C-alpha atoms as one frame of an Amber mdcrd trajectory, in Angstrom:
protein
  64.644 -63.018 -12.804  66.829 -60.159 -11.602  63.851 -57.782 -11.509  61.814
 -60.170  -9.360  64.607 -60.620  -6.875  65.045 -56.845  -6.571  61.367 -56.434
  -5.764  61.259 -59.268  -3.216  64.565 -58.599  -1.513  63.495 -55.799   0.908
  60.328 -57.676   1.978  61.919 -61.055   2.623  64.458 -59.964   5.173  64.293
 -61.342   8.671  66.367 -60.732  11.744  67.533 -64.394  12.157  67.055 -65.893
   8.679  68.084 -63.214   6.227  70.522 -65.243   4.075  68.649 -68.545   4.316
  65.370 -67.227   3.029  66.959 -65.397   0.137  68.991 -68.464  -0.997  66.053
 -70.858  -0.749  63.826 -68.617  -2.850  66.478 -68.014  -5.522  67.314 -71.734
  -5.799  63.675 -72.641  -6.247  63.184 -69.944  -8.862  66.178 -71.225 -10.867
  64.760 -74.740 -10.859  61.456 -73.487 -12.066  63.022 -71.673 -14.994  63.940
 -74.980 -16.597  60.351 -76.147 -16.566  58.672 -74.145 -19.296  55.937 -76.540
 -20.081  52.436 -75.134 -21.100  52.017 -72.469 -18.414  53.454 -74.490 -15.525
  55.980 -71.718 -14.839  53.408 -69.045 -14.027  51.311 -71.313 -11.805  54.300
 -72.446  -9.726  55.509 -68.878  -9.321  52.049 -67.948  -8.023  52.034 -70.885
  -5.584  55.512 -69.997  -4.407  54.498 -66.365  -3.798  51.499 -67.412  -1.733
  53.817 -69.331   0.576  55.636 -66.104   1.364  52.689 -64.974   3.425  53.765
 -67.266   6.246  56.977 -65.297   6.751  56.792 -63.101   9.855  57.268 -59.351
   9.291  57.827 -56.642  11.825  54.623 -55.373  13.386  55.556 -51.669  13.368
  56.307 -49.841  10.109  58.376 -46.802   9.867  56.597 -43.533   9.037  58.034
 -41.347   6.341  58.268 -37.756   7.632  59.067 -35.304   4.859  59.549 -32.516
   7.325  59.702 -32.375  11.037  56.803 -30.677  12.694  57.139 -29.489  16.200
  54.043 -30.229  18.169  53.245 -27.490  20.553  50.490 -27.456  23.054  47.835
 -24.988  21.862  47.084 -22.510  24.562  43.566 -21.218  24.971  43.079 -17.626
  23.983  42.051 -15.293  26.700  39.519 -12.765  25.475  39.490  -9.462  27.208
  36.153  -7.756  27.496  36.086  -4.231  26.151  35.092  -1.449  28.454  31.519
  -0.407  27.524  31.090   3.380  27.734  28.031   4.774  29.527  24.897   5.574
  27.448  24.929   8.710  25.371  21.910  10.035  27.174  24.005  10.705  30.309
  26.118  13.223  28.405  23.304  15.009  26.550  22.541  18.609  27.338  18.965
  19.676  27.962  19.094  22.206  25.106  20.756  19.905  22.568  19.604  20.011
  18.929  17.514  16.866  18.559  17.691  16.919  14.743  21.439  16.315  15.046
  20.844  13.261  17.266  18.043  11.702  15.171  18.195  13.276  11.684  16.530
  10.486   9.657  14.313   7.393  10.085  16.043   4.544  11.915  15.358   1.745
  14.383  15.004   2.540  18.038  18.278   2.907  19.940  17.937   3.085  23.743
  21.261   4.837  24.357  20.250   7.797  22.140  16.744   8.483  23.481  16.733
  10.321  26.829  13.234   9.123  27.730  12.203   6.347  30.156  10.219   4.470
  27.504   8.737   1.071  28.332   6.909  -1.374  26.101   5.914  -5.006  26.302
   4.354  -7.346  28.824   5.816  -8.867  31.938   4.069 -11.373  34.178   5.479
  -9.722  37.280   6.436  -6.139  37.719   6.320  -3.290  35.257   6.812  -3.441
  31.485  10.352  -4.043  30.146  12.616  -1.023  29.923  13.994   0.407  26.697
  17.300  -1.518  26.908  17.321  -4.831  24.978  13.655  -4.354  24.142  12.769
  -6.042  20.844   9.255  -4.578  20.850  10.605  -1.042  20.565  12.907  -2.031
  17.711  10.177  -3.755  15.707   7.715  -0.877  15.481   8.347   2.278  13.384
   8.977   5.510  15.236   8.628   9.177  14.340  11.452  10.537  16.453  12.860
  12.197  13.330   9.662  14.234  12.792   9.497  16.391  15.881   7.927  19.857
  15.422  11.276  21.717  15.418  12.666  19.301  12.814   9.603  19.692  10.603
   9.958  23.456  10.864  13.590  23.212   9.731  12.565  21.073   6.757   9.887
  23.586   5.775  12.363  26.447   5.954  14.768  24.520   3.725  12.034  23.755
   1.168  10.525  27.224   1.192  12.976  28.530  -1.418  11.724  25.922  -3.915
   8.019  26.863  -3.468   5.877  29.573  -5.073   3.850  32.033  -3.004   0.230
  31.153  -2.310  -2.024  32.681  -5.008  -4.084  35.678  -4.001  -7.816  35.258
  -3.808  -7.691  31.739  -2.326  -7.312  32.598   1.344 -10.493  30.830   2.544
 -12.281  27.584   1.729 -15.263  29.472   0.300 -13.016  31.127  -2.261 -11.536
  27.750  -3.162 -15.021  26.415  -3.870 -15.861  29.379  -6.055 -12.808  28.875
  -8.268 -12.604  25.063  -8.046 -16.135  23.670  -7.548 -15.267  20.102  -8.634
 -13.896  17.695  -6.017 -11.870  14.653  -7.136 -11.256  11.837  -4.633  -8.779
   9.002  -5.297  -7.187   6.410  -3.017  -3.608   5.097  -2.862  -2.866   1.761
  -1.169   0.290   0.646   0.638   0.395  -3.101   1.113   2.775  -6.044   1.523
   2.268  -8.072  -1.641   4.289  -9.194  -4.681   3.060  -6.127  -6.619   2.697
  -2.500  -5.582  -0.406  -2.021  -7.736  -3.889  -2.331  -6.270  -6.922  -2.672
  -8.573  -8.992  -0.415  -6.291  -6.587   2.506  -6.857  -8.067   3.106 -10.320
 -11.392   4.277  -8.841 -12.186   8.010  -9.242 -14.986   9.861  -7.447 -16.174
  13.211  -8.844 -18.592  15.441  -6.932 -20.006  18.906  -7.599 -22.857  20.949
  -6.170 -25.834  21.485  -8.435 -26.017  25.125  -7.357 -22.546  25.700  -8.875
 -23.901  24.841 -12.336 -25.903  27.457 -14.227 -29.235  26.146 -15.522 -32.586
  27.407 -16.630 -35.775  25.589 -15.616 -35.778  23.320 -18.657 -32.051  22.474
 -18.458 -32.144  21.800 -14.727 -35.061  19.382 -15.045 -33.415  17.556 -17.945
 -30.049  17.382 -16.183 -31.605  15.840 -13.056 -33.332  13.254 -15.208 -30.049
  12.391 -16.922 -28.002  11.946 -13.718 -30.823  10.103 -11.968 -29.802   8.578
  -8.608 -26.370  10.221  -8.742 -27.962  13.413  -7.357 -28.562  13.765  -3.604
 -31.282  16.279  -2.771 -30.250  16.532   0.890 -26.665  17.626   0.159 -27.318
  19.085  -3.335 -24.355  17.056  -4.644 -23.964  15.310  -7.977 -21.584  12.334
  -7.546 -20.079  10.314 -10.398 -17.898   7.261  -9.650 -15.918   5.633 -12.479
 -13.914   2.398 -12.346 -14.429   0.797 -15.761 -11.025   1.669 -17.196  -7.806
  -0.005 -15.980  -5.949   3.248 -15.219  -6.826   6.111 -12.895  -6.137   8.750
 -15.559  -8.568   7.052 -17.925 -11.303   6.936 -15.265 -10.733  10.625 -14.473
 -11.131  11.571 -18.135 -14.248   9.411 -18.376 -15.846  11.085 -15.321 -15.165
  14.558 -16.725 -16.622  13.454 -20.063 -19.846  12.232 -18.403 -20.317  15.501
 -16.509 -19.655  17.610 -19.616 -21.942  15.523 -21.828 -24.847  15.640 -19.339
 -24.461  19.388 -18.818 -24.510  20.324 -22.513 -27.199  17.790 -23.374 -29.524
  19.359 -20.797 -29.626  22.613 -22.800 -30.691  20.835 -25.977 -34.395  21.297
 -26.804 -35.945  18.767 -29.131 -38.644  19.679 -31.644 -41.226  17.400 -30.052
 -40.927  19.171 -26.681 -42.896  22.176 -28.031 -45.936  19.997 -28.690 -46.194
  18.670 -25.131 -49.514  19.234 -23.373 -50.168  19.785 -19.683 -50.717  16.074
 -19.149 -47.300  15.311 -20.651 -45.385  17.518 -18.210 -42.955  15.714 -15.947
 -43.561  18.028 -12.967 -46.029  20.702 -11.873 -45.262  24.280 -12.878 -47.596
  27.067 -11.764 -47.142  29.400 -14.738 -48.104  26.811 -17.352 -51.009  25.285
 -15.432 -54.677  26.203 -15.429 -54.581  26.704 -11.676 -52.958  30.084 -12.347
 -56.154  31.337 -14.040 -58.273  29.934 -11.222 -56.234  31.639  -8.488 -56.277
  35.023 -10.283 -60.041  34.740 -10.825 -60.570  34.178  -7.078 -58.316  37.108
  -6.138 -60.061  39.484  -8.586 -63.600  38.419  -7.694 -65.957  41.397  -7.929
 -63.261  43.711  -9.335 -62.979  45.142 -12.828 -59.336  46.062 -13.399 -58.683
  48.474 -16.247 -55.529  46.757 -17.464 -53.869  43.367 -17.013 -51.220  44.909
 -14.745 -53.928  45.978 -12.316 -55.009  42.392 -11.665 -54.109  40.827  -8.360
 -51.642  37.935  -8.671 -50.560  35.144  -6.371 -47.587  35.739  -4.093 -44.236
  34.032  -4.619 -44.579  32.193  -1.311 -47.905  30.702  -2.384 -46.511  29.637
  -5.762 -43.445  27.906  -4.249 -45.465  26.152  -1.524 -48.002  24.918  -4.095
 -45.301  23.571  -6.411 -43.530  21.918  -3.492 -46.739  20.328  -2.265 -47.642
  18.818  -5.640 -44.118  17.798  -6.748 -42.849  16.372  -3.436 -46.138  15.023
  -2.124 -48.245  15.709   0.932 -46.573  15.758   4.307 -47.046  17.738   7.506
 -44.477  20.388   6.628 -45.739  21.029   3.094 -49.356  21.171   4.212 -48.676
  23.646   7.040 -46.592  25.857   4.780 -49.281  25.871   2.082 -51.903  26.723
   4.690 -49.910  29.711   5.973 -49.311  31.082   2.475 -52.990  30.817   1.530
 -54.056  32.746   4.675 -51.494  35.467   3.967 -52.496  35.789   0.338 -56.257
  35.989   1.072 -55.601  38.355   3.997 -57.666  36.301   6.386 -57.458  37.606
   9.960 -56.888  35.466  13.001 -54.147  33.154  14.123 -53.330  30.013  12.256
 -54.288  26.883  14.200
């Protein structure tokens, strides 16, 4: 009972009826204590508490301030603009070292470049100037690779380089010592990986005249390489891209060239039994036409020895072989005609 009164006492006070309300509530509670009959006490207490809602309380409640806070009117900050210095280009000397101004790659900065550069598009007037120009900042520039700067870099790297080897002063000397050309390609792209499948491709080229062959080996080598030989440029070209790595394709190309070269010098046992009809190309020395030409040249003569016989000229032999092996065309026919007239010593102009 005492605990309930302590809890209700501060809330039941009123300006005009302080004592009356307190006494009426306490008298009713004492009467209810005597009635302890099957839960009637709790129900009547609840009904009595609900009636307390009709008591009028003050509309404004006091606020508990743990500490006093002084409210001050916040003043707006006044920002002072900094004095912007003039561009650096106004203070640059005409003979200033440019490598000290732009020593490495960087984005375009208008205050450091003493050039009236313009880039972009404007509907009216000229193109935008270099100040606040996003187009100039987006693109890469090579202001750090001016000729004087490149010369300075070369002078700094010269102490780490070896002198150029003697005997390789001209391109002709390079070809004599290094007849094989290797061509590879590196790709720079914007993708999740830096590797490009086309970078594994290797192209090897060499002139046929740089390889030493005899007649048999040269013919066999040309048959082995097939369409990889270009008669117009006299180049043998081998392209490899079967292996996943460039080094593997390079080794494979060198292996193909070496295997074809050494295989061309191999003479099989059945090649000695070949007849004239089995020959792959026309050769004057092993053809019956040689006997026919010598018989015509020595008609009516009786030479004492075989060395005294008249023989066909080298020009006639080459023109005849070219005519039969390459086929008839205007050039081959005219050349063969001229060589025949020279060999037979027929007077008159060739028509």
